[in-house]
Amino acid sequence: MHSLTRLLPVWAILLCLLAWWQTAWFVSLKSAILPLLAVIMFAMGLTLRLSDFRRVLTMPAVILLGVSLQFVMMPLLAWLISHGMALETLLATGLILVGASPGGTASNVMTYLAGGNVALSISLTALSTLLAVVLTPWLSWFYIDADIAVPVGSMLQTILALVIAPVVGGMLLNHCLPRLVAPLQRICPLLATLAIVFIIAIVFALNRNSMAVLSFTLLAAVVIHNALGLTLGYLAGRCFGYEAAICRTLAIEVGMQNSGLAVALAMKNFASLAALPGALFSIWHNISGSLLAAFWQWRDRRQGQ
């Protein structure tokens, strides 16, 4: 794998520092986030075949495990952390919204770079997004005691446009023109790395002002919540005896939430302060996911896989 992908966390941090210095330039690139995600998903589709998804359908237990961890453990952990660290009400609300959100598209990218099962990752993201239509409002009512309105149409439209369509397009090209696609497959990890570090930097720039009012307690709460999700996802896979690729996928799918949805819900249903945990999570889970992917790449190289 290209040396640039091995240094993914380094490039992400360096671009975040550049985004802190040249904030306006990165903010002006806001409209590039969705096209960049679509390009990444298309590149991932170039490496997939229909048989990969057929194999996923033969492992319903893994899918059930991933969805259960997503919607049972993550909101519960958010609630426990919020109370344990005595977060003020709006910040606790924001963290619980993060926990009650489905998996995000960034998890598919990190799974790809980490050597996980990409077809499983995409399937879990799509399924958790569909279930979120019912579960996110219910979990919010249960833990926050507040009714929230989830933008069902826009969520499903986003998944279709950013995940399903580009992945299917890449798969079709891979199926119809395999000789043309073969050389492209070698640069797909590099393309995904370049795109994701720019996305991280743009998200960082968009939330620069929020960073100025962060407390150490909130930062610690977000980091702990994300770390527990990554750890429990991986350990659950190991406990059930699944192979390394599936364990990595579960770790990333459980630990990386659709924090953008959490921010939107907080802004619409509560106050701007409630959006702060989601904004911070948007930055941190990409960095932690990058670090984890780089670690697994390093370990695979060391073991000669």
PDB file of C-alpha atoms in Angstrom, residues 192-303:
ATOM      1  CA  ALA A 192      -9.449   7.350  -0.499  1.00  0.00           C
ATOM      2  CA  THR A 193      -6.664   8.624   1.779  1.00  0.00           C
ATOM      3  CA  LEU A 194      -6.305  11.941  -0.061  1.00  0.00           C
ATOM      4  CA  ALA A 195     -10.051  12.489  -0.042  1.00  0.00           C
ATOM      5  CA  ILE A 196     -10.603  11.624   3.623  1.00  0.00           C
ATOM      6  CA  VAL A 197      -7.788  13.873   4.922  1.00  0.00           C
ATOM      7  CA  PHE A 198      -9.266  16.814   3.008  1.00  0.00           C
ATOM      8  CA  ILE A 199     -12.718  16.017   4.402  1.00  0.00           C
ATOM      9  CA  ILE A 200     -11.311  15.920   7.957  1.00  0.00           C
ATOM     10  CA  ALA A 201      -9.595  19.292   7.440  1.00  0.00           C
ATOM     11  CA  ILE A 202     -12.743  20.887   5.990  1.00  0.00           C
ATOM     12  CA  VAL A 203     -14.883  19.597   8.877  1.00  0.00           C
ATOM     13  CA  PHE A 204     -12.273  20.912  11.316  1.00  0.00           C
ATOM     14  CA  ALA A 205     -12.331  24.355   9.674  1.00  0.00           C
ATOM     15  CA  LEU A 206     -16.136  24.460   9.728  1.00  0.00           C
ATOM     16  CA  ASN A 207     -16.099  23.800  13.478  1.00  0.00           C
ATOM     17  CA  ARG A 208     -13.080  26.000  14.348  1.00  0.00           C
ATOM     18  CA  ASN A 209     -15.122  28.491  16.380  1.00  0.00           C
ATOM     19  CA  SER A 210     -16.725  25.695  18.381  1.00  0.00           C
ATOM     20  CA  MET A 211     -13.274  24.400  19.295  1.00  0.00           C
ATOM     21  CA  ALA A 212     -12.573  27.666  21.127  1.00  0.00           C
ATOM     22  CA  VAL A 213     -15.299  27.015  23.716  1.00  0.00           C
ATOM     23  CA  LEU A 214     -14.538  23.351  24.339  1.00  0.00           C
ATOM     24  CA  SER A 215     -14.010  22.166  27.876  1.00  0.00           C
ATOM     25  CA  PHE A 216     -11.601  19.383  28.764  1.00  0.00           C
ATOM     26  CA  THR A 217     -14.522  17.453  30.273  1.00  0.00           C
ATOM     27  CA  LEU A 218     -16.468  17.458  27.000  1.00  0.00           C
ATOM     28  CA  LEU A 219     -13.372  16.522  25.007  1.00  0.00           C
ATOM     29  CA  ALA A 220     -12.709  13.626  27.405  1.00  0.00           C
ATOM     30  CA  ALA A 221     -16.351  12.505  27.191  1.00  0.00           C
ATOM     31  CA  VAL A 222     -16.281  12.386  23.374  1.00  0.00           C
ATOM     32  CA  VAL A 223     -12.934  10.570  23.272  1.00  0.00           C
ATOM     33  CA  ILE A 224     -14.052   8.006  25.878  1.00  0.00           C
ATOM     34  CA  HIS A 225     -17.362   7.391  24.100  1.00  0.00           C
ATOM     35  CA  ASN A 226     -15.637   6.839  20.766  1.00  0.00           C
ATOM     36  CA  ALA A 227     -12.877   4.676  22.289  1.00  0.00           C
ATOM     37  CA  LEU A 228     -15.373   2.450  24.085  1.00  0.00           C
ATOM     38  CA  GLY A 229     -17.349   1.997  20.867  1.00  0.00           C
ATOM     39  CA  LEU A 230     -14.242   1.003  18.918  1.00  0.00           C
ATOM     40  CA  THR A 231     -13.052  -1.324  21.685  1.00  0.00           C
ATOM     41  CA  LEU A 232     -16.386  -3.025  22.394  1.00  0.00           C
ATOM     42  CA  GLY A 233     -17.050  -3.534  18.695  1.00  0.00           C
ATOM     43  CA  TYR A 234     -13.705  -5.261  18.231  1.00  0.00           C
ATOM     44  CA  LEU A 235     -13.902  -7.327  21.420  1.00  0.00           C
ATOM     45  CA  ALA A 236     -17.446  -8.459  20.637  1.00  0.00           C
ATOM     46  CA  GLY A 237     -16.239  -9.799  17.311  1.00  0.00           C
ATOM     47  CA  ARG A 238     -13.339 -11.593  18.980  1.00  0.00           C
ATOM     48  CA  CYS A 239     -15.608 -13.069  21.659  1.00  0.00           C
ATOM     49  CA  PHE A 240     -17.798 -14.612  18.970  1.00  0.00           C
ATOM     50  CA  GLY A 241     -14.750 -15.985  17.157  1.00  0.00           C
ATOM     51  CA  TYR A 242     -14.952 -13.920  13.989  1.00  0.00           C
ATOM     52  CA  GLU A 243     -11.962 -13.324  11.720  1.00  0.00           C
ATOM     53  CA  ALA A 244      -9.833 -10.190  12.035  1.00  0.00           C
ATOM     54  CA  ALA A 245     -11.433  -8.383   9.063  1.00  0.00           C
ATOM     55  CA  ILE A 246     -14.912  -8.704  10.583  1.00  0.00           C
ATOM     56  CA  CYS A 247     -13.695  -7.656  14.038  1.00  0.00           C
ATOM     57  CA  ARG A 248     -12.130  -4.530  12.542  1.00  0.00           C
ATOM     58  CA  THR A 249     -15.337  -3.765  10.676  1.00  0.00           C
ATOM     59  CA  LEU A 250     -17.448  -4.102  13.825  1.00  0.00           C
ATOM     60  CA  ALA A 251     -15.049  -1.879  15.753  1.00  0.00           C
ATOM     61  CA  ILE A 252     -15.217   0.926  13.196  1.00  0.00           C
ATOM     62  CA  GLU A 253     -18.952   0.610  12.500  1.00  0.00           C
ATOM     63  CA  VAL A 254     -19.816   0.768  16.204  1.00  0.00           C
ATOM     64  CA  GLY A 255     -17.304   3.472  17.118  1.00  0.00           C
ATOM     65  CA  MET A 256     -17.928   5.862  14.214  1.00  0.00           C
ATOM     66  CA  GLN A 257     -21.358   7.508  14.307  1.00  0.00           C
ATOM     67  CA  ASN A 258     -23.264   9.726  11.881  1.00  0.00           C
ATOM     68  CA  SER A 259     -22.331  12.760  13.959  1.00  0.00           C
ATOM     69  CA  GLY A 260     -23.513  15.092  11.209  1.00  0.00           C
ATOM     70  CA  LEU A 261     -27.038  13.846  11.841  1.00  0.00           C
ATOM     71  CA  ALA A 262     -26.557  14.406  15.580  1.00  0.00           C
ATOM     72  CA  VAL A 263     -25.502  18.013  14.928  1.00  0.00           C
ATOM     73  CA  ALA A 264     -28.499  18.624  12.669  1.00  0.00           C
ATOM     74  CA  LEU A 265     -30.926  17.145  15.210  1.00  0.00           C
ATOM     75  CA  ALA A 266     -29.393  19.165  18.048  1.00  0.00           C
ATOM     76  CA  MET A 267     -29.646  22.430  16.118  1.00  0.00           C
ATOM     77  CA  LYS A 268     -33.206  21.754  15.025  1.00  0.00           C
ATOM     78  CA  ASN A 269     -34.641  20.433  18.293  1.00  0.00           C
ATOM     79  CA  PHE A 270     -32.526  21.981  21.053  1.00  0.00           C
ATOM     80  CA  ALA A 271     -29.858  24.720  21.045  1.00  0.00           C
ATOM     81  CA  SER A 272     -26.465  25.361  19.451  1.00  0.00           C
ATOM     82  CA  LEU A 273     -24.649  24.163  22.592  1.00  0.00           C
ATOM     83  CA  ALA A 274     -26.220  20.714  22.163  1.00  0.00           C
ATOM     84  CA  ALA A 275     -24.575  20.514  18.723  1.00  0.00           C
ATOM     85  CA  LEU A 276     -21.079  20.853  20.186  1.00  0.00           C
ATOM     86  CA  PRO A 277     -20.548  17.152  21.092  1.00  0.00           C
ATOM     87  CA  GLY A 278     -21.539  16.114  17.568  1.00  0.00           C
ATOM     88  CA  ALA A 279     -19.258  18.722  15.988  1.00  0.00           C
ATOM     89  CA  LEU A 280     -16.337  17.556  18.116  1.00  0.00           C
ATOM     90  CA  PHE A 281     -17.157  13.913  17.408  1.00  0.00           C
ATOM     91  CA  SER A 282     -17.113  14.672  13.656  1.00  0.00           C
ATOM     92  CA  ILE A 283     -13.468  15.639  13.937  1.00  0.00           C
ATOM     93  CA  TRP A 284     -12.300  13.182  16.564  1.00  0.00           C
ATOM     94  CA  HIS A 285     -13.801   9.961  15.166  1.00  0.00           C
ATOM     95  CA  ASN A 286     -12.095  10.589  11.822  1.00  0.00           C
ATOM     96  CA  ILE A 287      -8.749  11.073  13.562  1.00  0.00           C
ATOM     97  CA  SER A 288      -9.183   8.039  15.830  1.00  0.00           C
ATOM     98  CA  GLY A 289     -10.383   5.969  12.869  1.00  0.00           C
ATOM     99  CA  SER A 290      -7.338   7.081  10.879  1.00  0.00           C
ATOM    100  CA  LEU A 291      -5.028   6.119  13.742  1.00  0.00           C
ATOM    101  CA  LEU A 292      -6.665   2.710  14.069  1.00  0.00           C
ATOM    102  CA  ALA A 293      -6.522   2.069  10.307  1.00  0.00           C
ATOM    103  CA  ALA A 294      -2.830   3.047  10.239  1.00  0.00           C
ATOM    104  CA  PHE A 295      -2.119   0.727  13.185  1.00  0.00           C
ATOM    105  CA  TRP A 296      -3.787  -2.229  11.487  1.00  0.00           C
ATOM    106  CA  GLN A 297      -1.967  -1.469   8.223  1.00  0.00           C
ATOM    107  CA  TRP A 298       1.320  -1.454  10.141  1.00  0.00           C
ATOM    108  CA  ARG A 299       0.491  -4.723  11.908  1.00  0.00           C
ATOM    109  CA  ASP A 300      -0.482  -6.406   8.633  1.00  0.00           C
ATOM    110  CA  ARG A 301       2.822  -5.355   7.046  1.00  0.00           C
ATOM    111  CA  ARG A 302       4.736  -6.584  10.095  1.00  0.00           C
ATOM    112  CA  GLN A 303       2.993  -9.962   9.933  1.00  0.00           C
TER     113      GLN A 303
END
